[in-house]
Amino acid sequence: MTYAEVFRAEWGQVVATLIRMTGNWELAEECAQEACAAALERWPRDGVPDKPGAWLTTTARNRAIDWLRREAVGAAKLQEVAAMTYEPETPAYDVPDDRLRLMFTCCHPALAMEARVALTLRTLAGLSTAEIARAFLVGETTMSKRLTRAKQKIQNAGIPYRVPPAHLLPERTPAVLAVLYLLFNEGYSDVTRGTLTEEGIRLARLLVQLMPDEPEAAGLLALMLFHDSRRSTRLSPDGVLITLDEQDRTRWDSALITEAEHLLDRTLQRRSPGPYQVQAAIAACHAIARTAADTDWPQIAGLYAQLPQTPVVALNRAVAIGMADGPAVGLALVDQLAAGSLAGYHLLPAARADFLRRLDRRTEAAAAYREAAELATTDADRSYLEKRLAEVSVQS
Amino acid sequence: MKYLLMIAGDESAAEHANDGCGGWSEEMVERGVVTGGAGLYPPTEATTVRVRENELLLTDGPFAETKEQIGGFVLIDCADLDEAIEIAAKHPAASYGTIEIRPVLEPPPGVV
């Protein structure tokens, strides 16, 4: 591991511990930063310590104590400093709860979604403000303000720094999962922002480790791994989307698929299903099909029926039923959805176009592909739809 | 932490004006988290005051003509935002109106 990799791996733990000790988010980040700078000076000379995380935490803590001593004015402050000075050396590092505490606090529903996402990436994943700004296509100043505002709100509004008590977990855990899934999806839907996919997986792994009894955390990680196993086959060399049925399945990452399958099997045995486990099960159906034709579409349609019927889920379900029962059935179902809230969503005309193409109604298919291409939000999707459009146009 | 719960609703909330709080007040006083509060007459009874260049400007009505108007307030003192949310969510007005939770600005040490 390079120093930078060590810092990234340990950052969340260092910051999480320092926030618990000082209650000051800005100070925690600054001291973590200083500890990394100190490591860059010391480690090349003295070698990397056995427990680099503990070394960084202790160094950051000492910086925080120095700072608080300098700033301490009232007796209360001095007491705070005294309490920190007596913090036992080792247990402070090995308590895993701090990172979980940080995760729940960053994802508190009293914060706006975009603030939760940014804060999670900054404090827990250790991305720099500039990196986060790039990933979300906003200026660095904007992102910096967003982060500052979020930290201020946590402090001023009294958002507690803790893992919520058991009775709040059922409503708070989905908020954490939603942030991690959003991170993953932002990166997955746009390959140029792939860092976000990696961070989503890294944080989901951490959550599974910290909440081993939460089936939906494992479900989410399995879902991410199934999707990620297809990463290298999703685009042609010139950046055109390749759909599931045309991907080179021999190049899917079998190690990731195996890991995801084990994870999902173990989790499903708990018999406490939830939307992430169901979505992972759908992804598993695709992952284990040796060819596109082997895909168990009736099973997939059944699984979609178990999810909350949002318009997007309804569309996916219609597609699965169409794949199982034939394009005429699929087209009728997709057409029923056309009037609803999916207007403007490119995958709706794309699904219509696909069924029309299979029914050999080329003129209508071309019109639908054209509509979908105009609505597509990424270049990869647009190029794919234009390729299809050209195919049905040439043959007609 | 101290918070102000501002209880707001649209015109239809007026029909709840004399509902009482269905045991909420008793529970919260018992818990020792309520430090003050009251229900209010509707915004039609409001008078707005401004002083500009030593001139007193009075207006009949609330300071903002919004659909939702404040109908009451409660001052609470509790552990953190999670407890404040729990207290607000239990208030009967949360089921038909809106409750805004605002942390109270604590004066810096030395300022009374």
Coordinates of C-alpha atoms in Angstrom, one line a residue, chain A residues 108 156-158 160 162 172, chain B residues 1 3 80-82 85 103:
Chain A
H108 CA -29.1 12.1 9.3
N156 CA -26.0 24.2 15.8
A157 CA -29.1 22.1 15.4
G158 CA -27.8 19.5 17.9
P160 CA -26.5 13.7 17.9
R162 CA -24.3 8.4 17.7
R172 CA -32.5 5.6 10.0
Chain B
M1 CA -30.4 21.9 23.9
Y3 CA -35.5 24.5 20.7
D80 CA -30.6 16.7 21.0
L81 CA -32.4 17.1 17.6
D82 CA -33.5 13.4 17.7
I85 CA -38.0 15.5 16.4
P103 CA -32.5 25.6 17.7

